[in-house]
Coordinates of C-alpha atoms in Angstrom, one line a residue:
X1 CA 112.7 87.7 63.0
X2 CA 109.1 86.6 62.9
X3 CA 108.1 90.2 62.9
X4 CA 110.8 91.1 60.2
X5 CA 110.1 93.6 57.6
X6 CA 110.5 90.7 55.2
X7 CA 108.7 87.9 56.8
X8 CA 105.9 90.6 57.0
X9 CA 106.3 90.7 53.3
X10 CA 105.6 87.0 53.2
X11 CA 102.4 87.2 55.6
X12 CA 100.9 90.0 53.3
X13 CA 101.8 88.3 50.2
X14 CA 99.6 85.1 51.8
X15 CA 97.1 87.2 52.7
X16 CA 96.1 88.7 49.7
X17 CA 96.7 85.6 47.9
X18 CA 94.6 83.5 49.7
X19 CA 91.9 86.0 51.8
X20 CA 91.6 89.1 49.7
X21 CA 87.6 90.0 48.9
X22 CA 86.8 88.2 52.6
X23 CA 84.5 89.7 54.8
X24 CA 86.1 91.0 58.2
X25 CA 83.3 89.0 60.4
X26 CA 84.8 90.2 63.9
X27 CA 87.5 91.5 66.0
X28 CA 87.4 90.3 70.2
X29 CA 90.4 90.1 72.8
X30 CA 89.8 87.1 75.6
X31 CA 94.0 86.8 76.3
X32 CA 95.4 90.1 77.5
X33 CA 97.5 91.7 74.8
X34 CA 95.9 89.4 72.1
X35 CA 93.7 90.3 69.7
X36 CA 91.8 88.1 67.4
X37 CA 90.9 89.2 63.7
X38 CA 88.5 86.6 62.3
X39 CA 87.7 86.6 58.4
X40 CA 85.8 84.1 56.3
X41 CA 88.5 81.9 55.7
X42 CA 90.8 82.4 58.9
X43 CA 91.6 83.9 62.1
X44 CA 94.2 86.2 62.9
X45 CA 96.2 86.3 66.2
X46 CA 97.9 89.3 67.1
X47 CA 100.2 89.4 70.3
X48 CA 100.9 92.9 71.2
X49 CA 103.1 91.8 73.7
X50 CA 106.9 90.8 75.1
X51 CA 108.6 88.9 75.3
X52 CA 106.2 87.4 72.2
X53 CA 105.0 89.7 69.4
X54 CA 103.2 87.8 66.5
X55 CA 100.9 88.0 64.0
X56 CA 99.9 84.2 63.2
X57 CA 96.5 82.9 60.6
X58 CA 95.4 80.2 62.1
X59 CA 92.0 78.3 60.6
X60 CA 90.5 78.1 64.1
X61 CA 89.8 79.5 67.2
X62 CA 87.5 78.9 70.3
X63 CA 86.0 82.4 71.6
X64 CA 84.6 82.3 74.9
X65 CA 81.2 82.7 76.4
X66 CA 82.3 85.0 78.3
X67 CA 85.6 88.0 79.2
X68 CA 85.3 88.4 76.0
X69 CA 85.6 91.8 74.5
X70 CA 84.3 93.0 71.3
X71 CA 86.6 95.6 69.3
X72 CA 86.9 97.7 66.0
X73 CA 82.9 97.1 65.6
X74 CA 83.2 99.6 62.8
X75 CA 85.0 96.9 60.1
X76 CA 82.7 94.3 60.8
X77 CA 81.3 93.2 57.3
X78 CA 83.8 95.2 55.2
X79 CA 86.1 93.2 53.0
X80 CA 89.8 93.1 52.9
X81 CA 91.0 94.9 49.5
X82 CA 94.2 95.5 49.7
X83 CA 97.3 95.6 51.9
X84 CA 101.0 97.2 52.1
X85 CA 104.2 97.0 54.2
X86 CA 105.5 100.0 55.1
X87 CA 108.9 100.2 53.4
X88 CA 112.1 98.9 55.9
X89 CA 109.5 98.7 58.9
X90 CA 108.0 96.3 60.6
X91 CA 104.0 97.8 60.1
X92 CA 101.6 96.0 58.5
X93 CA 98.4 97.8 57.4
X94 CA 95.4 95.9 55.5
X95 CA 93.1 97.6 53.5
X96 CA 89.3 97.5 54.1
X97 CA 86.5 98.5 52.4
X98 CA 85.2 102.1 52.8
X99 CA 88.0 103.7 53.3
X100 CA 89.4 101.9 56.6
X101 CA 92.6 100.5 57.6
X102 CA 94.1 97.9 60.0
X103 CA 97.6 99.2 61.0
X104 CA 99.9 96.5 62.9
X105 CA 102.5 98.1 64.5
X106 CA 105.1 95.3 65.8
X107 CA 107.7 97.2 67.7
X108 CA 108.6 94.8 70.4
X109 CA 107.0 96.2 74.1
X110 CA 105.2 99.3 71.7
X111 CA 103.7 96.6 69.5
X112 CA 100.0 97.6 68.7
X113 CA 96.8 97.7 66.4
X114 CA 95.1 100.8 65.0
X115 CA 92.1 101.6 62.9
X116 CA 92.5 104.3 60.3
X117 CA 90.1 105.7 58.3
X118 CA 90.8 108.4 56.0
X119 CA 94.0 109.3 57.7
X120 CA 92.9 109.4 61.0
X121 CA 93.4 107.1 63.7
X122 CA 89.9 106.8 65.1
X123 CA 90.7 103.5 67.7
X124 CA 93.6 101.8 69.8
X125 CA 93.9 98.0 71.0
X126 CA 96.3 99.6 73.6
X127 CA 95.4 102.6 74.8
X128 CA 98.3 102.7 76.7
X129 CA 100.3 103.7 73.6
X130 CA 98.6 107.2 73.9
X131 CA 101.4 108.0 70.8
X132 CA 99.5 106.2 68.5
X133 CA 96.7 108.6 68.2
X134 CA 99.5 110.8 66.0
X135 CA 100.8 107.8 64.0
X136 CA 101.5 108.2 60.6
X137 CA 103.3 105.5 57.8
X138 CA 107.3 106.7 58.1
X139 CA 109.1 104.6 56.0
X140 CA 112.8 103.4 57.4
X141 CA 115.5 104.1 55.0
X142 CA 117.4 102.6 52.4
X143 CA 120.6 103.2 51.5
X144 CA 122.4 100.3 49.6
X145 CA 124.6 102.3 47.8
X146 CA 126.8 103.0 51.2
X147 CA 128.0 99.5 51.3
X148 CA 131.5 99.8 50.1
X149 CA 132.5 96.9 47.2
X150 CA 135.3 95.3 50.0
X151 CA 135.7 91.7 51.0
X152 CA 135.1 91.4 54.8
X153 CA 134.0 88.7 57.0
X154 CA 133.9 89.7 60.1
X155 CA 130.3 89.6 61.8
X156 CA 131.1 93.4 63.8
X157 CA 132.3 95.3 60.8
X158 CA 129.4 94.3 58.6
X159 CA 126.6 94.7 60.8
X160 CA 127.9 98.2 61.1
X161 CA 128.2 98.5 57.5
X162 CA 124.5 96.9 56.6
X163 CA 122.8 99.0 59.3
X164 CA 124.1 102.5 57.5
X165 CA 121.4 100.9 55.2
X166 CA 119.0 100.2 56.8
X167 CA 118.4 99.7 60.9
X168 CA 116.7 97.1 59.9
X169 CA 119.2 94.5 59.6
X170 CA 120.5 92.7 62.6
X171 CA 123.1 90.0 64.1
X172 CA 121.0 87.2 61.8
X173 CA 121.7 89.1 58.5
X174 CA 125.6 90.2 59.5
X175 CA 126.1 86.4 60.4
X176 CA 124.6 85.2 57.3
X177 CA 126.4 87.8 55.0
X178 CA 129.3 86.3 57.1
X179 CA 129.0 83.3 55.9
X180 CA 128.3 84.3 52.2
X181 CA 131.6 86.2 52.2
X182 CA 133.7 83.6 53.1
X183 CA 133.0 82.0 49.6
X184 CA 134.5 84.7 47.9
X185 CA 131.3 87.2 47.5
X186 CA 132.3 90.8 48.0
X187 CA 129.9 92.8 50.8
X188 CA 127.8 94.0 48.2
X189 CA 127.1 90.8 46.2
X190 CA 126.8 88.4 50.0
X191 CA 124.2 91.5 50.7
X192 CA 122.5 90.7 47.8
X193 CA 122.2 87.2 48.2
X194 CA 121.6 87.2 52.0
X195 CA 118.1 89.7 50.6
X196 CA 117.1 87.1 47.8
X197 CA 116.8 84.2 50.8
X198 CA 115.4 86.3 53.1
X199 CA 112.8 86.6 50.0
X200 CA 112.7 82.9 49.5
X201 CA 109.7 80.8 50.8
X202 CA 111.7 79.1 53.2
X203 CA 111.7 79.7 57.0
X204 CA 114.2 78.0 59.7
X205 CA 112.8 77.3 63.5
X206 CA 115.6 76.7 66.2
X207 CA 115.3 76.1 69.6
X208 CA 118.5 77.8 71.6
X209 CA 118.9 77.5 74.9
X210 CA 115.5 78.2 76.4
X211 CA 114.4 80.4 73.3
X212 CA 112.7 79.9 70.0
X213 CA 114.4 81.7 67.3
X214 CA 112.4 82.0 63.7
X215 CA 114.9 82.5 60.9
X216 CA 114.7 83.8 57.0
X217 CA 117.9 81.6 55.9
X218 CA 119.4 79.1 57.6
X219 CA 121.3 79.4 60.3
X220 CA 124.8 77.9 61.0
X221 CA 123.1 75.1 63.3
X222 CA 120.2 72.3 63.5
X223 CA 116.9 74.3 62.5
X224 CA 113.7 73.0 61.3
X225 CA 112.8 74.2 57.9
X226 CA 109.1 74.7 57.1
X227 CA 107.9 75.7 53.6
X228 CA 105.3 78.7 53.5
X229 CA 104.9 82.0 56.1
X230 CA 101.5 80.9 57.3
X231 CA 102.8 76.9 58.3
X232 CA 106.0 78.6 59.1
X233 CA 104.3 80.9 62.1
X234 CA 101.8 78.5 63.0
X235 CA 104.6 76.2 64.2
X236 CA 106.9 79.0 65.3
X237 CA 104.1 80.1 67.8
X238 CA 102.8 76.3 68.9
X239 CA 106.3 75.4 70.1
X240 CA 107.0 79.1 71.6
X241 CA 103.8 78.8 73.8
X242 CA 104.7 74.9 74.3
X243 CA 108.3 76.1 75.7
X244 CA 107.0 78.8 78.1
X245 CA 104.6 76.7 79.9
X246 CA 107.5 73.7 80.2
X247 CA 109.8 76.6 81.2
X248 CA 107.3 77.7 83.6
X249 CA 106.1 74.6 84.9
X250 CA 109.7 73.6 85.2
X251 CA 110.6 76.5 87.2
X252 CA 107.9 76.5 89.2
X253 CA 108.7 72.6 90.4
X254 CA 111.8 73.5 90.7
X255 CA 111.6 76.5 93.2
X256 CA 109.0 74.5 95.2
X257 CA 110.8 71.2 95.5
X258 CA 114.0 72.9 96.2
X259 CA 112.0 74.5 99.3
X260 CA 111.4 71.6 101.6
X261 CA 115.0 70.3 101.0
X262 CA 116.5 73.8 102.4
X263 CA 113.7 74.0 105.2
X264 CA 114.1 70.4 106.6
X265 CA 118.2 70.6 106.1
X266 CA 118.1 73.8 107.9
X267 CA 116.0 72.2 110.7
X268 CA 118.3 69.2 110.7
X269 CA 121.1 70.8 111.0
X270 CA 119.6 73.2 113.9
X271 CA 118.8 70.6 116.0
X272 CA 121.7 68.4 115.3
X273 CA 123.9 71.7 116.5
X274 CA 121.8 72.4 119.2
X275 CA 121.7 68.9 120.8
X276 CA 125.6 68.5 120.4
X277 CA 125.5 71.9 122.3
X278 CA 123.3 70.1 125.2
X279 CA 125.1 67.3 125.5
X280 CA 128.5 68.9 125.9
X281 CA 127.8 71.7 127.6
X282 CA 128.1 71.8 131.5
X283 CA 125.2 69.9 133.4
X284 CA 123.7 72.0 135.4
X285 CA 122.9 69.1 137.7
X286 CA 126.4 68.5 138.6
X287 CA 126.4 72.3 139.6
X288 CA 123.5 72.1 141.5
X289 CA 125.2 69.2 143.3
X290 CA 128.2 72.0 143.7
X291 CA 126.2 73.9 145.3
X292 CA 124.6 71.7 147.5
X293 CA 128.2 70.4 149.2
X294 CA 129.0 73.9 149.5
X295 CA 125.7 76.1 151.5
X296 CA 127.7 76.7 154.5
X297 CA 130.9 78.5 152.4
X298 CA 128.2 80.7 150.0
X299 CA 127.7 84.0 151.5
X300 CA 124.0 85.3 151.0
X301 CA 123.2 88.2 148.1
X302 CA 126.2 87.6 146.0
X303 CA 126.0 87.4 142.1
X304 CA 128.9 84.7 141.7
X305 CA 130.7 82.2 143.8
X306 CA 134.1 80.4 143.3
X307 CA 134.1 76.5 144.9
X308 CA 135.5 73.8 144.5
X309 CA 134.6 71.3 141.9
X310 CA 134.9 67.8 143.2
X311 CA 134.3 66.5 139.3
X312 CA 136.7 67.6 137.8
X313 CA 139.3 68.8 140.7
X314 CA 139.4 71.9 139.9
X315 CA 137.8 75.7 141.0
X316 CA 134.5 76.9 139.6
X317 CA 132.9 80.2 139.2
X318 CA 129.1 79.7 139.6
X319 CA 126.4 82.4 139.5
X320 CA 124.1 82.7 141.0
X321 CA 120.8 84.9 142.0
X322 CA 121.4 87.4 144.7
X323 CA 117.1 87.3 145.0
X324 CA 117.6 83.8 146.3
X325 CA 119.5 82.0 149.1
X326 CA 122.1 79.1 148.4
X327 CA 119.7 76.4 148.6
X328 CA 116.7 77.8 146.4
X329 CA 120.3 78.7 144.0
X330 CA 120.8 75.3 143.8
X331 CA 116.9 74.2 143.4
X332 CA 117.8 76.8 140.3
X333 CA 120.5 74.4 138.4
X334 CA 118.2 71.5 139.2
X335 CA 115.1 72.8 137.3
X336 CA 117.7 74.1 134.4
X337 CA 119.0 70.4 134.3
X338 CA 115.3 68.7 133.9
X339 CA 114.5 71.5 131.2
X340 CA 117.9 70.7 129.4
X341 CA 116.6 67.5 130.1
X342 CA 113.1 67.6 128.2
X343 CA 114.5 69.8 125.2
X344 CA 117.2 67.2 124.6
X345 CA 114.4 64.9 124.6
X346 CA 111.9 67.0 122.0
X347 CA 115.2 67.8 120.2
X348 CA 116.1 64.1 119.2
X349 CA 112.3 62.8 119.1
X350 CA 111.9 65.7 116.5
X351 CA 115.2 65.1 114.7
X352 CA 113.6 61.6 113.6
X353 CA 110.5 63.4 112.0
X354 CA 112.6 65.9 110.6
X355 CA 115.5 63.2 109.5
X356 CA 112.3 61.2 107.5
X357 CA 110.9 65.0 105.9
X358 CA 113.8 65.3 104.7
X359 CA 114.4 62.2 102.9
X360 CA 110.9 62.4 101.3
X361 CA 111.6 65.7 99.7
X362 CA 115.4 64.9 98.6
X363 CA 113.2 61.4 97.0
X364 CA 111.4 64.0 95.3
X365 CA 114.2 66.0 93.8
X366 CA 115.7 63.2 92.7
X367 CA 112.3 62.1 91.3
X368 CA 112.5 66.1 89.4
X369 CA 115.8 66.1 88.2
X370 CA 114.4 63.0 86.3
X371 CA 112.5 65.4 84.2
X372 CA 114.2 67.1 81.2
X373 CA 115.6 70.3 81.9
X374 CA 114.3 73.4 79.4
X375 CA 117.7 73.8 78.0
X376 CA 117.8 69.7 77.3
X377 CA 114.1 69.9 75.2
X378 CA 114.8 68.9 72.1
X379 CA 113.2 70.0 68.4
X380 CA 112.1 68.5 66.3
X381 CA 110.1 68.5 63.0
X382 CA 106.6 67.8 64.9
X383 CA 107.9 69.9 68.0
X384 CA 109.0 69.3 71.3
X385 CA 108.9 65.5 72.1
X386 CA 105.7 64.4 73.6
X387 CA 106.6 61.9 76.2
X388 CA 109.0 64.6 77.6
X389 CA 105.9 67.4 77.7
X390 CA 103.7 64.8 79.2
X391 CA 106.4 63.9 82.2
X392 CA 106.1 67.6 82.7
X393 CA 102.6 68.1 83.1
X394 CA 102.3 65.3 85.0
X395 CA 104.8 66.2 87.5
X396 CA 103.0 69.3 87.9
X397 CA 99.7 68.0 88.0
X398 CA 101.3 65.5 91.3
X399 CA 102.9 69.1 93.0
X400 CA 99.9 70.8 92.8
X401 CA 98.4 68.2 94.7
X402 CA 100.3 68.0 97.0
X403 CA 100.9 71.1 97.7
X404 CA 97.0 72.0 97.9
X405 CA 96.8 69.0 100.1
X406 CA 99.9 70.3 102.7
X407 CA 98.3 73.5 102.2
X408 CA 94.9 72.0 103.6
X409 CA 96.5 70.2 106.6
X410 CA 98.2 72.7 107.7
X411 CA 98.0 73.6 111.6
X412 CA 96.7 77.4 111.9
X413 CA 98.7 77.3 115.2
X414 CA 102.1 76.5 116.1
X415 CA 102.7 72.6 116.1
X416 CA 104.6 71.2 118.5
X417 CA 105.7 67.2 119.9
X418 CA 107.2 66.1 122.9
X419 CA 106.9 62.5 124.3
X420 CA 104.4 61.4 121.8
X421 CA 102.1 64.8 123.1
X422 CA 100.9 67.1 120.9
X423 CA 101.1 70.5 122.0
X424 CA 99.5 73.4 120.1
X425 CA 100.2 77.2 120.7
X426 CA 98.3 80.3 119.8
X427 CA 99.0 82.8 117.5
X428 CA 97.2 86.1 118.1
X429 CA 94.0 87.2 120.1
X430 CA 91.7 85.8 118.1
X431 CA 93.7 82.8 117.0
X432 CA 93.8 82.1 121.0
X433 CA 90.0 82.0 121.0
X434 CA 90.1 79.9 118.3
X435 CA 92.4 77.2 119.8
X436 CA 90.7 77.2 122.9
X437 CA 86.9 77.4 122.1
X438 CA 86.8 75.7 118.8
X439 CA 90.0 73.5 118.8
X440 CA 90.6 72.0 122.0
X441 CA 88.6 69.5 124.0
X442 CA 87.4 70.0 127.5
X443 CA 90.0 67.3 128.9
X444 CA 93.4 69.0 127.0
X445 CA 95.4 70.7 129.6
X446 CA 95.3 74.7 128.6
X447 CA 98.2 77.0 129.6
X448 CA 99.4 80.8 129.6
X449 CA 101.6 83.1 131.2
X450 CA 100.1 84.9 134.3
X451 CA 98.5 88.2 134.7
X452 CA 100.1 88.9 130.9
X453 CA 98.9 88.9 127.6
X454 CA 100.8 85.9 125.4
X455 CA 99.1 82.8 123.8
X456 CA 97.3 80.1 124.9
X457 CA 98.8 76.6 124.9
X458 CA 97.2 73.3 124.1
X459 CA 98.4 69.7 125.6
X460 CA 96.4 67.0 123.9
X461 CA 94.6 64.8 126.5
X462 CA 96.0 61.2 126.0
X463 CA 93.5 59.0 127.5
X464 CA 94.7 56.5 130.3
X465 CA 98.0 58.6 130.0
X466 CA 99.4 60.5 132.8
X467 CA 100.7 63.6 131.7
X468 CA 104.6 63.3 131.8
X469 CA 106.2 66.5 134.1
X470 CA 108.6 67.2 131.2
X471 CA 105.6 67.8 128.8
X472 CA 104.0 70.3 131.1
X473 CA 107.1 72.0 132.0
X474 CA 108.1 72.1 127.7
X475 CA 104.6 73.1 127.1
X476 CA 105.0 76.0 130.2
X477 CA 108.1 77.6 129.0
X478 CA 106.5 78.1 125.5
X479 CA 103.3 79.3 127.1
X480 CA 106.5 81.9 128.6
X481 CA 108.2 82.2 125.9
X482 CA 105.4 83.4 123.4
X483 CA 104.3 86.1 125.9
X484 CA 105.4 90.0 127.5
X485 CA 107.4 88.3 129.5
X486 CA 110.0 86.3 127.2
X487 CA 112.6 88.0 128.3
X488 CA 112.1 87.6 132.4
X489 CA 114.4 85.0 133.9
X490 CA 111.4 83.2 135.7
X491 CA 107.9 83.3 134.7
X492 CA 104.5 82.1 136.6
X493 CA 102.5 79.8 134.0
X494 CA 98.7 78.8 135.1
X495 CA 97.4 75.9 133.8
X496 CA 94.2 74.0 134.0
X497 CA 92.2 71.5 132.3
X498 CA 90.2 73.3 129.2
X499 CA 87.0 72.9 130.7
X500 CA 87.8 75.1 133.6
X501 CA 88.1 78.2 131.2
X502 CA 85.3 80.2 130.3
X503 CA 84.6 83.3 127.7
X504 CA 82.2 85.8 129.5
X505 CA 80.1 88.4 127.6
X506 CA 81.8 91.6 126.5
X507 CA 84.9 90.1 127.0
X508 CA 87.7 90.9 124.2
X509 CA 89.5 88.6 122.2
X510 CA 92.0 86.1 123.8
X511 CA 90.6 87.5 127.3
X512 CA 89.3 84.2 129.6
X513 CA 88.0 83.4 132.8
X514 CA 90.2 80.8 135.0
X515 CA 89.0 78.4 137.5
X516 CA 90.6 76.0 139.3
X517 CA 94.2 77.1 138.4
X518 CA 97.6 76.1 139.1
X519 CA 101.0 77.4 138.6
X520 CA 104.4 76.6 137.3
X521 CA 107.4 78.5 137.1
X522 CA 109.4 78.3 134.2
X523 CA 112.0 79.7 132.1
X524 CA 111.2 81.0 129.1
X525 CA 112.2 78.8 125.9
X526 CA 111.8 79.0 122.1
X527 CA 111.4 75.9 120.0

């Protein structure tokens, strides 16, 4: 009800009181959607836009060096003579000097300011509002004669009954006529004295929920009363703008500290699944074991087998590669079992770094829900409380650090661990070239999938380390995995130190030269 046809009434009455026979000495925008109107006494901000539409005197305001953009240069220098309302609206128009008018037209997301002059529009702040260029004063109308001389209460029946009026009553006025009923006042007569406070020089400011309501009687809970239109807005729009950037900084925090919690529980709870999997599924060492016992009774070029499983006394149905003979079969399960092996391995090693991520980001949700939720922030006569806004902006201030800081350290290639190794893999082409050329060191082992495209794999050099044969199988069946051949069964992986690979002229992105290579074959694996 800030831009009421009544509290309009107020700001025009303070206007003239106080700023008629000013010069107009500029009109700028440096906010999108706001204009600025500065006299010789005080400033007017105009917010042509939702979910905030105002018109607020304020007695200062810093205009910028520069994006800033000078408007309406035709009033500059004229004085303010006179002003009007237009009847039951909400349009304000101001009277200048040589025939021009300001017209503010605050109708919610059509809000906007024209120039007049001589009853033509001759300029737009929006010129999306193409409509404007017709506008002309249309008063709303008034009807007060309709209301029927009843007693009634309920908050439905006389809203209906008030807005065959006028549309410009609403829920505030049927609630407060409401109330005026229920001492005995007839429609008409709690009508009449709902319009004289709504006259009076007294405003009410609430905070609801996560809105700030402005009021022209009081309301049936805790409000702020504020003597005088001009004090009234000014506080109105202080605390509205002081709400939407807690409510956005609180949001904001919110959604981003949430994030890690869900990532890292996802993670944890990956792993965890997939290393109870590991551990209770079949070892394939046991079957390669099987198989072993059994290369006399397993007939060459068959996909399955059924023997005899001294472990757990029982038959088993084992396949098997027809490619291959029993023995290289058997070789099979025993490379599956030192995989299984190594993931288990990565799987628990990166459960621990995952297991302390996560604790560090549920330390900082706890640390946030410290913090006063929007709906909590309480109002009162100076505002919202300080220590509570300063928590806030603290607490953003500490994300945003951190967040620029994780953003800054983060790996442009895939990250992974195994057996305190460091293994880095590729994303694209030119990503590859990146890794490889201006990444890795000339010691670092450097993988990829053979005679394919895919990307190239880093293994940090450890020095006075020998490099574990679980790392470079891990670090193989990635190099397989992120490749065209990801889906095969085995794949060939070359590998070599770094310095053994070479970029030769012409050649395109991700494309190497290979010397001294050797080769591992792998199955392919996601991490």
């Amino acid at each position: 009800m800030h831009f009421h046809y009544y509290a309009l009434r107020h700001l025009l009455d303070h206007l003239l009181t106080h700023h008629k026979g000013e010069k107009v000495l500029s009109a700028f925008s440096q906010n999108k959607n706001e204009l600025i109107l500065e006299l010789e006494g005080i400033y007017l901000r105009i917010g042509c836009h939702t979910p905030q539409t105002y018109i607020v005197p304020v007695f200062s305001y810093a205009k910028a060096r520069k994006n800033v953009v000078d408007l309406f240069a035709e009033i500059e220098g004229l004085i303010l003579e006179d002003g009007y309302v237009v009847p039951q609206e909400r349009v304000m128009v101001l009277t200048l000097a040589q025939g021009y008018q300001l017209i503010f037209k605050m109708h919610g997301i059509m809000a906007n300011v024209m120039l007049r002059h001589e009853d033509t529009i001759v300029a737009l702040f929006n010129q999306q509002l193409e409509a404007d260029w017709a506008y002309i004063d249309r008063p709303g109308p008034l009807q007060e004669d309709l209301l029927p001389e009843i007693e009634l209460t309920d908050e439905k029946e006389i809203l209906s009954h008030i807005r065959e009026v006028s549309p410009i009553y609403e829920k505030a006025f049927a609630k407060r006529i409401s109330e005026l009923a229920t001492t005995g006042l007839n429609l008409p007569q709690a009508y009449q004295k709902a319009l004289a406070e709504a006259k009076n020089d007294l405003f009410y400011i609430s905070k609801e929920g996560r809105k700030v309501k402005f009021y022209l009687f009081a309301p049936p809970h805790p409000a702020i009363g504020v003597k005088g239109i001009d004090e009234a807005l000014r506080f109105f729009l202080r605390i509205q703008f002081q709400l939407a950037a807690y409510l956005s900084q609180y949001k904001t925090a919110d959604k981003e500290i949430r994030k890690p919690v869900k990532k890292y529980q996802k993670v944890y709870d990956s792993y965890l699944k997939n290393i109870d999997q590991l551990e209770n599924e079949r070892n394939p060492e046991e079957i390669g074991h099987i198989l072993m016992a059994n290369l006399h009774a397993i007939a060459p070029n068959v996909k399955k087998v059924v023997l005899d499983d001294f472990y757990t006394d029982a038959s088993i149905t084992i396949k098997l590669d027809p490619q291959l003979n029993p023995q290289e079969n058997a070789k099979r399960y025993y490379n599956k079992h030192k995989q299984r092996r190594a993931r288990l391995l990565y799987l628990k090693e990166q459960m621990e770094d995952i297991e302390n991520k996560l604790l560090d980001a549920e330390g900082e949700w706890e640390e946030f829900q410290q913090l006063t939720p929007p709906d909590k922030l309480a109002l009162q006569d100076t505002g919202f409380g300080g220590e509570e806004l300063k928590a806030m902006k603290q607490f953003s201030r500490q994300l945003r650090r951190e967040m620029k800081e994780a953003e800054e350290e983060k790996s442009p290639f895939r990250h992974f661990r195994l057996a305190g190794y460091e293994i880095f893999v590729g994303k694209n082409a030119r990503n590859n070239d990146e890794l490889s050329f201006k990444y890795a060191s000339k010691n670092d082992l450097w993988l990829h999938a053979k005679d394919v495209t895919g990307s190239h794999v880093i293994i940090r050099h450890r020095a006075g380390k020998d490099l574990p044969g679980e790392v470079l199988e891990y670090a193989a069946q990635l190099a397989a995995y992120y490749s065209k051949r990801k889906n095969d069964t085995l794949v060939p992986v070359q590998y070599t130190p770094r310095k053994y690979i070479r970029k030769r002229k012409g050649d395109p992105p991700g494309l190497v030269a290979v010397d001294r290579e050797q080769v591992i074959m792998v199955e392919p694996v996601k991490a």
